[in-house]
Amino acid sequence: EDDFEEILIDMLRYLLVRVDGDNMRINDVRVLTGFPKTLNAEVYESPIESEDEVELHIKAVTYHGLKLEKKDGKYKIRVIFDI
């Protein structure tokens, strides 16, 4: 479980770089395979045309409040972002 938490945080940090550095909006993320040992996902994104489109700025991705639980064969993940 600890390994997956690290993989998840790394992916979220990468997505934050895409948003901040490349002016991209993340529309959807779908985990395809590997869960929970690895993470293979499809990320659907689109360019941010104007700063007016941005409602919320995420400052950082952290481990604080990260919760991963398995119920009925499915995983539920809670992530708290610094805004």
CSV table of C-alpha atoms in Angstrom, one decimal:
chain,number,residue,atom,x,y,z
A,1,GLU,CA,0.0,0.0,0.0
A,2,ASP,CA,2.9,2.4,0.8
A,3,ASP,CA,4.4,1.8,-2.7
A,4,PHE,CA,1.1,2.7,-4.3
A,5,GLU,CA,0.7,5.9,-2.3
A,6,GLU,CA,4.1,7.0,-3.6
A,7,ILE,CA,3.2,6.1,-7.2
A,8,LEU,CA,-0.1,8.0,-6.8
A,9,ILE,CA,1.5,11.1,-5.4
A,10,ASP,CA,4.2,11.0,-8.2
A,11,MET,CA,1.4,10.8,-10.8
A,12,LEU,CA,-0.5,13.7,-9.2
A,13,ARG,CA,2.6,15.8,-9.0
A,14,TYR,CA,3.2,15.1,-12.7
A,15,LEU,CA,-0.3,16.2,-13.5
A,16,LEU,CA,0.2,19.4,-11.5
A,17,VAL,CA,3.3,20.2,-13.7
A,18,ARG,CA,1.1,19.7,-16.8
A,19,VAL,CA,-1.5,22.1,-15.4
A,20,ASP,CA,1.0,24.8,-14.1
A,21,GLY,CA,3.9,24.4,-16.5
A,22,ASP,CA,2.1,23.5,-19.7
A,23,ASN,CA,-1.3,25.3,-19.2
A,24,MET,CA,-3.3,22.2,-19.5
A,25,ARG,CA,-6.6,21.3,-17.9
A,26,ILE,CA,-7.0,17.7,-16.7
A,27,ASN,CA,-10.5,16.7,-17.7
A,28,ASP,CA,-10.5,13.0,-16.7
A,29,VAL,CA,-8.1,10.3,-15.5
A,30,ARG,CA,-8.9,6.6,-15.9
A,31,VAL,CA,-6.8,4.0,-14.2
A,32,LEU,CA,-6.4,1.1,-16.7
A,33,THR,CA,-4.1,-1.6,-15.2
A,34,GLY,CA,-1.6,-2.4,-12.6
A,35,PHE,CA,-3.5,-1.0,-9.6
A,36,PRO,CA,-2.3,-1.1,-6.8
A,37,LYS,CA,1.3,-2.2,-7.6
A,38,THR,CA,1.8,0.1,-10.5
A,39,LEU,CA,-0.3,2.7,-12.3
A,40,ASN,CA,-1.2,2.8,-16.0
A,41,ALA,CA,-3.7,5.5,-16.7
A,42,GLU,CA,-5.2,7.5,-19.6
A,43,VAL,CA,-5.2,11.2,-19.0
A,44,TYR,CA,-7.6,13.4,-20.9
A,45,GLU,CA,-6.5,17.0,-21.1
A,46,SER,CA,-7.1,20.2,-23.0
A,47,PRO,CA,-5.3,23.5,-23.2
A,48,ILE,CA,-6.3,26.4,-20.9
A,49,GLU,CA,-7.0,29.2,-23.2
A,50,SER,CA,-7.4,32.0,-20.6
A,51,GLU,CA,-6.7,32.4,-16.9
A,52,ASP,CA,-10.4,33.2,-16.5
A,53,GLU,CA,-11.1,29.5,-17.1
A,54,VAL,CA,-9.1,28.6,-13.9
A,55,GLU,CA,-11.4,28.4,-10.8
A,56,LEU,CA,-8.9,27.0,-8.4
A,57,HIS,CA,-5.1,26.8,-8.2
A,58,ILE,CA,-3.5,23.8,-6.5
A,59,LYS,CA,-0.2,24.7,-4.9
A,60,ALA,CA,1.1,21.3,-4.0
A,61,VAL,CA,0.3,17.6,-3.8
A,62,THR,CA,1.1,16.1,-0.4
A,63,TYR,CA,0.8,12.9,1.6
A,64,HIS,CA,-1.3,14.7,4.3
A,65,GLY,CA,-4.7,13.2,4.5
A,66,LEU,CA,-4.0,10.6,1.9
A,67,LYS,CA,-6.3,7.6,2.4
A,68,LEU,CA,-6.5,4.4,0.4
A,69,GLU,CA,-9.1,1.7,1.2
A,70,LYS,CA,-10.3,-1.4,-0.5
A,71,LYS,CA,-14.0,-2.2,-0.3
A,72,ASP,CA,-15.9,-4.9,-2.3
A,73,GLY,CA,-13.0,-5.4,-4.6
A,74,LYS,CA,-12.7,-1.7,-5.5
A,75,TYR,CA,-10.3,1.0,-4.2
A,76,LYS,CA,-11.4,4.3,-2.9
A,77,ILE,CA,-8.8,7.1,-2.7
A,78,ARG,CA,-8.9,10.4,-0.8
A,79,VAL,CA,-6.4,13.1,-1.6
A,80,ILE,CA,-6.2,16.5,0.0
A,81,PHE,CA,-4.5,19.2,-2.0
A,82,ASP,CA,-2.8,22.4,-0.8
A,83,ILE,CA,-4.6,25.3,-2.4
